Structure formats: structure tokens, C-alpha cells
Coordinates of C-alpha atoms in Angstrom, one line a residue:
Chain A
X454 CA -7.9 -31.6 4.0
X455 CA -7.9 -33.0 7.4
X456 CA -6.1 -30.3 9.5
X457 CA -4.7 -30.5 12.9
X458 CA -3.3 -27.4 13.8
X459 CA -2.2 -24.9 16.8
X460 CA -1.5 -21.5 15.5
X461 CA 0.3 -19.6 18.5
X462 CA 1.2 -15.9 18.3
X463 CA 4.3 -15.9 20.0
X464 CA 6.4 -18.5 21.6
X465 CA 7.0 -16.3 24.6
X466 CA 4.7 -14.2 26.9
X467 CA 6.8 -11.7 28.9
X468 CA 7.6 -13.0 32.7
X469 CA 6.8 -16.7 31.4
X470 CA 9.1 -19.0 30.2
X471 CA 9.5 -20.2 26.4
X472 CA 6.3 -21.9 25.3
X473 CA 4.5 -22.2 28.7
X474 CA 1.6 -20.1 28.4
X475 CA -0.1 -23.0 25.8
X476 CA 1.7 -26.0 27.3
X477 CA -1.0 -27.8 28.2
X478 CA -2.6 -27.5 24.7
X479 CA 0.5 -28.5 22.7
X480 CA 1.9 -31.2 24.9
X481 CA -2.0 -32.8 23.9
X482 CA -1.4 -31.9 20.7
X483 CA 2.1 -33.9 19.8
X484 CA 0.9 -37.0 22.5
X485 CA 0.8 -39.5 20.0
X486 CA 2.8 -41.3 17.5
X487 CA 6.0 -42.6 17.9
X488 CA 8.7 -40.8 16.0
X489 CA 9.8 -37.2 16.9
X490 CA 8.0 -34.0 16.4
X491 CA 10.2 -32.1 13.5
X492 CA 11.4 -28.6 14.3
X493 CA 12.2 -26.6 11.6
X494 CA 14.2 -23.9 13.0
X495 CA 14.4 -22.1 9.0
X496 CA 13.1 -18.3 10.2
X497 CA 16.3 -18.0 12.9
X498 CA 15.2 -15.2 14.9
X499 CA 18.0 -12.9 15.9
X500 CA 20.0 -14.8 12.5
X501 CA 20.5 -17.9 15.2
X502 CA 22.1 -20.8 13.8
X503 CA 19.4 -23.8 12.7
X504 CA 21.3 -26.0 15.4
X505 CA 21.0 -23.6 18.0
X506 CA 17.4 -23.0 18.0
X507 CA 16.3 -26.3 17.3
X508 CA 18.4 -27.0 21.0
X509 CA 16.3 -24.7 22.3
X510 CA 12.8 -26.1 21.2
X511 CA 14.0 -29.4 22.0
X512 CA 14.5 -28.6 26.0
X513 CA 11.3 -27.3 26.4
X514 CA 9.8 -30.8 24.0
X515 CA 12.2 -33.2 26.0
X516 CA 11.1 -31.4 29.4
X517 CA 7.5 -32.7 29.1
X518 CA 8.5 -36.3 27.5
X519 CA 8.2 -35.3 23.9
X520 CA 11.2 -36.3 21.2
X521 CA 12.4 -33.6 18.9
X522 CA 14.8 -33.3 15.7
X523 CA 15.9 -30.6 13.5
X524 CA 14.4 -30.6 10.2
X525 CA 18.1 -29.8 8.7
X526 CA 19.6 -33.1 10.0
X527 CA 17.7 -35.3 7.4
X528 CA 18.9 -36.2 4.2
X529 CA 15.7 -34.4 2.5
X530 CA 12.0 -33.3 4.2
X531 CA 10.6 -36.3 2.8
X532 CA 12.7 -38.5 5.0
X533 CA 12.5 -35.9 7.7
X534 CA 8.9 -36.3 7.5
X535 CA 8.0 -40.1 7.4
X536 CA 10.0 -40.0 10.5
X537 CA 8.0 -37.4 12.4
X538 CA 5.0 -37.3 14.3
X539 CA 4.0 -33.7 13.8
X540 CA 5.9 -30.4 13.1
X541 CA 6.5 -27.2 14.6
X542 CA 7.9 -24.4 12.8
X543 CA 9.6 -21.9 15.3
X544 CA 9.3 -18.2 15.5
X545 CA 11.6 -15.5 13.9
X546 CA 11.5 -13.4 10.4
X547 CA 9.1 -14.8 8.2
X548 CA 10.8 -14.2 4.7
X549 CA 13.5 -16.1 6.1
X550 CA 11.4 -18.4 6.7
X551 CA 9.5 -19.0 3.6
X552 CA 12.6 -18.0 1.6
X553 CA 14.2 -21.2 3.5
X554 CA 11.2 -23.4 3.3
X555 CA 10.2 -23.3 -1.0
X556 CA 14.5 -23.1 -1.6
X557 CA 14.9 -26.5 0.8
X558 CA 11.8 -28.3 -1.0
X559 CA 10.4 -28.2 2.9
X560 CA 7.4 -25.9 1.7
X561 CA 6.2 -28.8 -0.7
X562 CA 7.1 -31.6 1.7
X563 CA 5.3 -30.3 4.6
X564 CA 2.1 -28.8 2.6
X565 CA 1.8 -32.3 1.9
X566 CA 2.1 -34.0 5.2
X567 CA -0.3 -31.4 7.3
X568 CA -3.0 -31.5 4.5
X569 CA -3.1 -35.2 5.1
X570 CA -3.5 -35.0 8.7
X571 CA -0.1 -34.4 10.6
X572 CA -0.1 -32.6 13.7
X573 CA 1.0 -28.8 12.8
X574 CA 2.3 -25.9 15.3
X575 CA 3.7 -22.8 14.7
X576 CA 4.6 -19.5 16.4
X577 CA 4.6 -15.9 15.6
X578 CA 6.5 -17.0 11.8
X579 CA 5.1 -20.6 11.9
X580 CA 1.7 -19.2 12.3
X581 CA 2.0 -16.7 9.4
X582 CA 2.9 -18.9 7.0
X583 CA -0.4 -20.9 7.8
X584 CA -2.8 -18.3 6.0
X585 CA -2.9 -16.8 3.0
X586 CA 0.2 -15.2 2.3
X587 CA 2.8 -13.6 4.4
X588 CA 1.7 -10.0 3.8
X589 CA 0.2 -9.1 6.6
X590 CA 3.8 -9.8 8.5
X591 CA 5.4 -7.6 10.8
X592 CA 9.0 -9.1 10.0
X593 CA 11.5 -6.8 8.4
X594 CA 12.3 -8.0 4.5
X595 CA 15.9 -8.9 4.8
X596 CA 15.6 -11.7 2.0
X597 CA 13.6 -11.8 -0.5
X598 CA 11.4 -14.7 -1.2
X599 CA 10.3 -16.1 -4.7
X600 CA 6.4 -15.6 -3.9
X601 CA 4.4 -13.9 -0.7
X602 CA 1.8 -17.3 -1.1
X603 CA 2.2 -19.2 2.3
X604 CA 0.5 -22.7 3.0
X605 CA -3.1 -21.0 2.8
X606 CA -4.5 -23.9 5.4
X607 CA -6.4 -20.9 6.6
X608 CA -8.9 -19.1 4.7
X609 CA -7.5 -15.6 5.7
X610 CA -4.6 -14.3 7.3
X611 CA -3.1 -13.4 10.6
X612 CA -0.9 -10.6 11.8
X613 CA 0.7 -12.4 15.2
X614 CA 2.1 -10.2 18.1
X615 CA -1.2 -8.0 17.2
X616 CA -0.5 -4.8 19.5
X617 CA -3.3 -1.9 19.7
X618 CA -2.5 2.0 19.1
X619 CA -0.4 3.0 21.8
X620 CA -2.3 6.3 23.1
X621 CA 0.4 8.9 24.2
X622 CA 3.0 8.2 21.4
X623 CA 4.2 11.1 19.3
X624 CA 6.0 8.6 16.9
X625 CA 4.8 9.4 13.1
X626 CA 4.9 5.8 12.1
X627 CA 1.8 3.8 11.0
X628 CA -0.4 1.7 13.5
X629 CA -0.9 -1.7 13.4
X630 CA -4.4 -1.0 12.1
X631 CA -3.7 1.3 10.1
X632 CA -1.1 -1.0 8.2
X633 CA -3.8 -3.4 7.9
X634 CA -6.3 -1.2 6.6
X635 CA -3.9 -0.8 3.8
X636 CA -3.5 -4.3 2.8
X637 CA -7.5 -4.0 2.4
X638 CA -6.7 -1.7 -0.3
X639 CA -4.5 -4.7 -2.1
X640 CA -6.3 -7.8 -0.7
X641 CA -9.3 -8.5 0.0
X642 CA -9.1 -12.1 2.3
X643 CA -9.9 -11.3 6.2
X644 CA -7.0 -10.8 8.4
X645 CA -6.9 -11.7 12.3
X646 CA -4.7 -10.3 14.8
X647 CA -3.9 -12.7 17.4
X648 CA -2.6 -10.7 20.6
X649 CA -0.3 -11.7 23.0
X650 CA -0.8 -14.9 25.0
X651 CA -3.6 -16.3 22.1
X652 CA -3.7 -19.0 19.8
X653 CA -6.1 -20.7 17.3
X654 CA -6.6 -24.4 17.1
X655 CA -7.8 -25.6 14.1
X656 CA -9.3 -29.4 13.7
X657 CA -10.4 -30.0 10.1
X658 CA -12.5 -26.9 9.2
X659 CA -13.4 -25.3 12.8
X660 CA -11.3 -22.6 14.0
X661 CA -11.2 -21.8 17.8
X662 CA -9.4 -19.1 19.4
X663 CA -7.8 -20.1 23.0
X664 CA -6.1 -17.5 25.7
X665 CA -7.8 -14.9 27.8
X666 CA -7.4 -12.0 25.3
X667 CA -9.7 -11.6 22.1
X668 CA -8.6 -11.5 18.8
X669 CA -9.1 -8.5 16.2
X670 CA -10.9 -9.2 12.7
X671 CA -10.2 -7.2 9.6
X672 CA -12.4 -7.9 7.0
X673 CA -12.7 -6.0 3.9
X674 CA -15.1 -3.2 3.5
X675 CA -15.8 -3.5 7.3
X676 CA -15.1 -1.8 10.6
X677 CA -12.5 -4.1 12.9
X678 CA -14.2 -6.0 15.4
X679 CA -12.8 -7.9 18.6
X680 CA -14.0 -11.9 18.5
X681 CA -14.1 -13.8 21.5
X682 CA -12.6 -17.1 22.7
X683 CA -14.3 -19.8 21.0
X684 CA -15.1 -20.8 17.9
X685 CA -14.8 -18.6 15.2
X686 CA -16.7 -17.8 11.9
X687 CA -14.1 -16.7 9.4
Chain B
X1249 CA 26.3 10.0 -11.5
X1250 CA 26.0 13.7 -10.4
X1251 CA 23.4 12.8 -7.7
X1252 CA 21.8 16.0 -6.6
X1253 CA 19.7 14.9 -3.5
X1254 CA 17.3 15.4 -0.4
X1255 CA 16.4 12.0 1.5
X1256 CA 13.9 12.7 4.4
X1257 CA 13.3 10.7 7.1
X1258 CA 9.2 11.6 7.1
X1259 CA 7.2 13.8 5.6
X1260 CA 5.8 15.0 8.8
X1261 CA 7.2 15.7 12.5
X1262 CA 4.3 15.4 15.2
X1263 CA 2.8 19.0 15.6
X1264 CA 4.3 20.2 12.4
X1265 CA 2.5 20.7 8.8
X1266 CA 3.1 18.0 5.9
X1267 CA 7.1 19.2 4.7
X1268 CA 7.4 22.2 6.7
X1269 CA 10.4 20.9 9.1
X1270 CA 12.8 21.0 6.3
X1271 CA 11.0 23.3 4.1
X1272 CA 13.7 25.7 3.5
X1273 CA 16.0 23.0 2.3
X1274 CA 13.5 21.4 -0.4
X1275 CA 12.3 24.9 -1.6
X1276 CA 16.2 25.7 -2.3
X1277 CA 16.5 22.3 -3.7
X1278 CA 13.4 22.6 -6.4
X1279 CA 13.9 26.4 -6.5
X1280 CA 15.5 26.3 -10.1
X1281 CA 14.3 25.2 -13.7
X1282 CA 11.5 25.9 -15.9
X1283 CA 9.0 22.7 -15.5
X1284 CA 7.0 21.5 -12.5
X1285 CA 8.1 19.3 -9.9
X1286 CA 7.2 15.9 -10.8
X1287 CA 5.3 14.5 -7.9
X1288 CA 5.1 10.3 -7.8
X1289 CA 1.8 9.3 -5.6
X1290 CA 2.5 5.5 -5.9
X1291 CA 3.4 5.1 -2.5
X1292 CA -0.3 5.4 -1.4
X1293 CA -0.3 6.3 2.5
X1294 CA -3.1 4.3 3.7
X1295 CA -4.4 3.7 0.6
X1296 CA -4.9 7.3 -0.8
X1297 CA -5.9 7.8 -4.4
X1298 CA -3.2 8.9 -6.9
X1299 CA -5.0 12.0 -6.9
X1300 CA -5.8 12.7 -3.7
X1301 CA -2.1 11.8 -2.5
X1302 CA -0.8 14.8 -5.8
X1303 CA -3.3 17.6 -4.2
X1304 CA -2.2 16.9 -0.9
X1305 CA 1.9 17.3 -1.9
X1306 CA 1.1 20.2 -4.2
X1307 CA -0.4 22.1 -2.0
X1308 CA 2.2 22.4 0.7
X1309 CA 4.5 23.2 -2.8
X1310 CA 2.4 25.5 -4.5
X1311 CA 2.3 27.8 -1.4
X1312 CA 6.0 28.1 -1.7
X1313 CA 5.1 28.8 -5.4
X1314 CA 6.7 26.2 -7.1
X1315 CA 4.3 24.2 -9.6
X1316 CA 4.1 20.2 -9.6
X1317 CA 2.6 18.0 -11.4
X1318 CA 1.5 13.8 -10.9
X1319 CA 3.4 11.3 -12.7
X1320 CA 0.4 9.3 -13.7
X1321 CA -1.2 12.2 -15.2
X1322 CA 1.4 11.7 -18.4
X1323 CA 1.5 9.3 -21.4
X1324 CA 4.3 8.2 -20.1
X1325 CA 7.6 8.1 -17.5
X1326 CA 9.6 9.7 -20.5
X1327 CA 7.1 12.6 -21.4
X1328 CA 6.7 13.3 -17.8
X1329 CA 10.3 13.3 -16.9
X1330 CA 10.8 15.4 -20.2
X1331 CA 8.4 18.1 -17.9
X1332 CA 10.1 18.5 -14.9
X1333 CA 12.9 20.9 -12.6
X1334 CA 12.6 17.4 -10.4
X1335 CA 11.3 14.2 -9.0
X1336 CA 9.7 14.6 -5.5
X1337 CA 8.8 10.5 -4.4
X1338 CA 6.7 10.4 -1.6
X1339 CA 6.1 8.1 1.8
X1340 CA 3.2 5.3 2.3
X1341 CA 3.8 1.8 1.7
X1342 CA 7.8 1.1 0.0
X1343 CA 6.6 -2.6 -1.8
X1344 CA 3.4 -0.7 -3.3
X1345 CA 6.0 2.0 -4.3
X1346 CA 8.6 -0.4 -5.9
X1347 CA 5.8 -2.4 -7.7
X1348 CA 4.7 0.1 -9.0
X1349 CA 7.8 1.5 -10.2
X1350 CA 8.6 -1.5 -11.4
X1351 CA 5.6 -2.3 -13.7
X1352 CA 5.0 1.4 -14.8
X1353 CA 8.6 1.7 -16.6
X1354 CA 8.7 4.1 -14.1
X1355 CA 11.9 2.9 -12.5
X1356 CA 14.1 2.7 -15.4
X1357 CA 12.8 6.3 -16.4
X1358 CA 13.5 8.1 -13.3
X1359 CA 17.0 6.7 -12.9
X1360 CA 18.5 7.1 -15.3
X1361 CA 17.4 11.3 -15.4
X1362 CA 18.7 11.2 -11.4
X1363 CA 21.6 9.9 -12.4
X1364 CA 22.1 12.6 -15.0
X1365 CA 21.2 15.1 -12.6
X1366 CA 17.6 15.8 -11.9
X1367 CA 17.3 16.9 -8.5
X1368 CA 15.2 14.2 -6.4
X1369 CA 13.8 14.3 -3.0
X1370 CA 11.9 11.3 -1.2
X1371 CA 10.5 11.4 2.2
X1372 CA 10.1 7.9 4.0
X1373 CA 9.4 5.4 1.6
X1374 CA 10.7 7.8 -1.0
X1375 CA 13.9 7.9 1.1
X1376 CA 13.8 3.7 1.1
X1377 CA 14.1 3.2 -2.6
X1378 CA 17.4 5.3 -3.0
X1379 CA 19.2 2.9 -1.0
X1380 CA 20.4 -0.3 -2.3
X1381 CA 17.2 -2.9 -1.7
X1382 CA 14.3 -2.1 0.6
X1383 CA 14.7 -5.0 2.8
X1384 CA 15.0 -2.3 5.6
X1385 CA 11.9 -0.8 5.5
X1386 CA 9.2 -0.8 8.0
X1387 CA 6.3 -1.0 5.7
X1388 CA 3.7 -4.0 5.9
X1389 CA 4.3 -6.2 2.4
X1390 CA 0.7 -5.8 1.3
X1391 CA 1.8 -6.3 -2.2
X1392 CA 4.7 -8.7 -3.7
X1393 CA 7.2 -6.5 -6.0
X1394 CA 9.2 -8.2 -8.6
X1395 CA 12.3 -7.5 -7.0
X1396 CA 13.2 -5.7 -3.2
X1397 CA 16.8 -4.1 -5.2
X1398 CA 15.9 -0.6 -5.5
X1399 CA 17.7 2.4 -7.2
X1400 CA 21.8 2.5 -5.1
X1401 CA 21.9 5.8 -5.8
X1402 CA 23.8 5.8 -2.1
X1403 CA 25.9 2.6 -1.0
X1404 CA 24.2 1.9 1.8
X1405 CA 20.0 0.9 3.2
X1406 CA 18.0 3.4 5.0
X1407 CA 15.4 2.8 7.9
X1408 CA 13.7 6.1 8.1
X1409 CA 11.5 6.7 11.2
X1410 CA 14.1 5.2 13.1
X1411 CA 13.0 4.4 16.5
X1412 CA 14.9 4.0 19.6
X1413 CA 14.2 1.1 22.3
X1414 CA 11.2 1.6 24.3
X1415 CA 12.3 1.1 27.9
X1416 CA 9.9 -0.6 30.4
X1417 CA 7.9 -2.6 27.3
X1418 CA 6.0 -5.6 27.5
X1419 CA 5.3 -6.3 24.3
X1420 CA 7.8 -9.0 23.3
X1421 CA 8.2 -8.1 19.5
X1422 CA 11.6 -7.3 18.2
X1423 CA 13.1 -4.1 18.6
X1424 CA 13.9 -2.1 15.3
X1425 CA 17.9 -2.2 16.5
X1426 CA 17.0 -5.8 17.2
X1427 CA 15.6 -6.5 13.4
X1428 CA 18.5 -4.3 11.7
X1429 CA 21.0 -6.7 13.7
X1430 CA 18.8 -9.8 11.6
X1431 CA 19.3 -7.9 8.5
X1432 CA 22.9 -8.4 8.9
X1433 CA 23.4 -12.1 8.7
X1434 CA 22.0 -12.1 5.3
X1435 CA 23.4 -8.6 4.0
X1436 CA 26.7 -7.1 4.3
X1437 CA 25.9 -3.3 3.4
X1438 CA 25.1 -0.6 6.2
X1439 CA 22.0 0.4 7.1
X1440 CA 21.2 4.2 8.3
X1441 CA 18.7 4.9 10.8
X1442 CA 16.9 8.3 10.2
X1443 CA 15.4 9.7 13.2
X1444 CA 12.0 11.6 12.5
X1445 CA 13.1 15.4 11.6
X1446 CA 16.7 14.4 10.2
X1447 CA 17.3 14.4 6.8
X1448 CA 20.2 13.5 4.3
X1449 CA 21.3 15.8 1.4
X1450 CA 23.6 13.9 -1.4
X1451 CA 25.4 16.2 -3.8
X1452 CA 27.3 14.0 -6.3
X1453 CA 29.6 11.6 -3.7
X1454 CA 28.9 13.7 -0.7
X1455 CA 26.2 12.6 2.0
X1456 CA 25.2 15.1 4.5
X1457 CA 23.1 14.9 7.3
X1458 CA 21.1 17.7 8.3
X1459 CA 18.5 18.1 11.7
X1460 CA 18.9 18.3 14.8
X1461 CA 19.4 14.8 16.0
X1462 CA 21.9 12.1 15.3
X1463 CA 21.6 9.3 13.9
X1464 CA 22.2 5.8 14.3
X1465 CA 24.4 3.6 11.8
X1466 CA 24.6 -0.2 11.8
X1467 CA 27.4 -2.0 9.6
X1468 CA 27.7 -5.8 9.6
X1469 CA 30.4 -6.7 12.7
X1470 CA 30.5 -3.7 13.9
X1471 CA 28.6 -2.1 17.2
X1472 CA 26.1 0.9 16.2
X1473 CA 26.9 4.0 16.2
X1474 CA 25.6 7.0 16.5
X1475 CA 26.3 10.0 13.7
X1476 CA 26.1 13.5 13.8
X1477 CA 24.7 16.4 11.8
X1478 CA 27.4 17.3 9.4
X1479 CA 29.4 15.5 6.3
X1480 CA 28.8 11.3 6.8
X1481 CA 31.4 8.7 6.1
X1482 CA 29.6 5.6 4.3

């Protein structure tokens, strides 16, 4: 595998606008090539129409000189994808999401492409799918997917939007950690929280994380730690 | 069906013991019959031995002197079932308690004596399953279950531990209103929020809700509402 990927944890930092916190990084990313960069706009966050959101994406690509298209306007994802020069898969609920992706043939198609080099991004539900499996999601389940098994690119997984225990709160529901902690029970691959504001870039097998924050490990068997910006040993 | 009921939002309220904030209602509900309370500890909150997670739930019943017993300390679903006065389900993880369900025979087994009678009581995840699918809970899908449909027994999805908008966030994850909204271009039936402390009581076609606060019902098309203590209209 080649990879070429940014992983971000959310497209939108609060006061900032849509995709600006990382700009700088994917703008470099999706430089070169000549075709488009696909947006697959499959995990329509607040249920948003696939034409809507891929409008969206695209005013933020075309403001900084880079083409965009929809993934749904192609005849099939392998067309979609000799035409593309990377892909960026949106933000939103991630069973959607996958549920969308293995039902189109997308999930096969684009497996494909990024394993052979293709420029990847994805936020918040884009990055999920990028590990392991989508199990360490915060999404609601509203559809159900035929498998949990996401790309697996990664060696572990993440849990985007990662949010610490709020001291203070008298709400009975489970933590973030605490949720995580559980999936140990189940599954034993490493899981990272990516907070607000981070992302990882991955080029062939190093991982670095990027942003000012650090990111929280969960491994198995182990007490959470906080890793630094830079690269990573997962 | 003669459904014969008590769906609770949590098991615990902040500051109160395990059960105690509906205590008279569940000690009337379980006070008749010969056999033990059947007590199902597949749920697993934060990972919690089958074991562990019985002694834990029969303690807070055998104080109020009525005896229980752990589903998975039986041969099988049917011998148990054949045991008890009642099914109590309780909270953790909803996909761990489905799979489990699901791949024990349990499922099959315990329908079909709630829909013959049995009283039943769930508290969070517990509550989940007696809804139509679970693709409203809030639970963490550390496991894949073979389906998300779960028992019907009322025509309509629960989110226990409902939790209102947080004013003045930062955190730019969706709100739980926000995520029920989602639910709703892929699903048509309504969805209950359960405030912590509330609690539903079905007696054949007849949904109550009991507590002191209201709670909040989302149908597909329709602006939330919020519902108040007292006979519901689902």
C-alpha cells in the first residue's frame, strides 16, 4: 500500500469557517493532477441531499483553485474515479455512510484507488471509516449497515470529535472514555481520539498527528495516554 | 399481546441508589408469582461480568424481598423463562445486548412469554430493545449485531437519557435533537425521548408515562413536542 492520506476530526472548528483550520495542509494535499478531486457526500449530515453538500464542499475547493465533483454524478465509481485526482469523503453519520458506500460499489472502488496511491481526505465520518471498523463512532445507528469493517488503511481506530469528561455534569450517561473502555472489552485494536481542531496525515506507513491539541490513545490492557503532535507509534 | 410493562429511562438518577427513583412502581410490578425475577446481565455496563452485573441488580431486589435469578445461570432461555414471576433487562451497551439476544435464543424466548404476559421491565438499554429497532440509542457499536430490529412490543423508538441542548457549547458535535432529526430521513416511526427519572408503564395497548418531567416526542414532519406525565398518544 502506498497511502496518502489526511484524516481530519471535523470539518468545522467553532468561530472558523468550514474546512479552514487545515487549509493549508489539504490545499497541498489535492495540488496535483489534473482532473477533480471526488466528493462523496454519501454520510449527509443533518439527512442533506448528496447535491446539496457536495455544493458546499465544492465552494470552499473552488475558493482555493481546486475542481470538485460529486461522486453521485458518474455513471459508476469506477468512472468517477479514473477521472479524479483524489477523494474526500465529507462528514455526517457514519452508518449512512458506509451503508451508502458497500450498497453503491463506492466502498470497493475507492479501497482500490487509495491503496494504490490516490490522495485520500476525510472528516469526522470520512476519517472513521479509515480504521478498523466503525465501532468506535459517535454517530447515532439510524441505518443499518451490512458489516461494522471500514477501509482498515489504519492499523487501529479513531473516535473523531474526541471530547474529555465534562467535570460538573450530573448527566448519568456514559463518558467518552468510558465508552471506549468498553469496546476494549470487545476489541482489542488501539483506538485514538482526535480532538477538535486535529488531524493525522498519513504517507505510506508513518502517521503524524497535526493541530495544537494532543490526541488520546486507548490501547488495550492499558491506561489512556495523551500523544503529542508528531509522528506517532501506533 | 397483553403487554404488561415498565420501561425506564436509567437505572440510576444522580444522587440516588441503583432503582430506587421508581422503586415503588417495579416492586408492585414484580410483587406477584411464585418464581424469581429473571435478571438478563448481557448488557454489560462498562464491561461488567455476567455475574457481577446479577449481584449488583439482585441486591437492590432482594432488599425489597423479591428473589431473582441470572439468565445465563440456566440450560437454557426456555428453562429459565419456565422459572420466573418476570424478565427485568438491564442498561450498558444496547448492540452487546441485542447480540447477545440474538445468538443466545434468548430473543425468541423472551418474546414470545412477554407477549403472553410476563411482566418485563428494562431500564436504558433494556428500555431500547422494546421499541421497534435500536437505531436510537446512544450506545457506542463496540460489537456488530445481526440485526438493529428489536422486540416492537411498543410502535414507536426510544432514546432514554434524553438530553436537552447544552446552551453556550463549543463542542461542534451534533445535538441529540439534532441526530433524532437524522433518524428521520431514513425512518418514519416516532422516537420518545426519556428524560433521566421518567419512566413508561405499558399495560396491554395503554402507554403511560410516569416522573416528574415531560418528555420530548419526535415524529417524522412534525416539530417536537414535548409530553406530559399521564396516558401518551403514540
Amino acid at each position: 500500500m502506498s497511502l496518502n492520506l489526511l484524516l481530519a476530526s471535523t470539518s468545522t472548528v467553532h468561530g472558523h469557517p468550514y474546512l479552514s483550520y487545515y487549509k493549508d495542509a489539504w490545499t497541498a494535499h489535492f495540488a496535483e493532477g489534473s482532473g477533480s478531486v471526488l466528493f462523496v457526500p454519501y454520510a449527509r449530515p443533518g439527512g442533506m441531499s448528496w447535491d446539496d453538500y457536495t455544493a458546499h464542499a465544492t465552494k470552499a475547493f473552488e475558493a482555493e483553485g481546486i475542481p470538485m465533483r460529486g461522486m453521485h454524478t458518474y455513471a459508476s465509481p469506477t468512472e468517477a474515479l479514473a477521472d479524479a485526482r483524489g477523494v474526500f469523503i465529507g462528514g455526517g453519520n457514519t452508518f449512512v455512510l458506509l451503508k451508502t458506500l458497500i450498497e453503491s460499489g463506492a466502498f470497493a472502488a475507492i479501497d482500490e484507488a487509495v491503496k494504490a496511491g490516490m490522495p485520500y481526505m476525510g472528516s469526522s465520518a470520512g476519517s472513521n471509516v479509515a480504521g478498523l471498523t466503525v465501532g468506535t463512532t459517535n454517530d447515532m445507528p439510524i441505518v443499518y449497515p451490512p458489516q461494522f469493517d471500514a477501509f482498515g488503511w489504519i492499523p487501529f481506530n479513531l473516535n473523531p470529535h474526541y471530547l474529555d469528561p465534562m467535570e460538573g455534569t450530573t448527566h448519568m450517561g456514559e463518558t467518552r472514555e468510558t465508552r471506549i473502555r468498553e469496546f476494549h472489552h470487545f476489541n482489542s485494536q488501539p483506538v485514538l481520539g482526535l480532538r477538535e481542531g486535529s488531524w493525522l496525515e498519513v504517507r505510506g506507513d508513518n502517521v503524524t498527528l497535526h493541530g495544537s491539541l494532543t490526541a488520546r490513545l486507548f490501547e488495550a490492557g492499558k491506561a489512556p495516554a495523551e500523544v503529542s503532535s508528531g509522528a506517532l507509534a501506533i
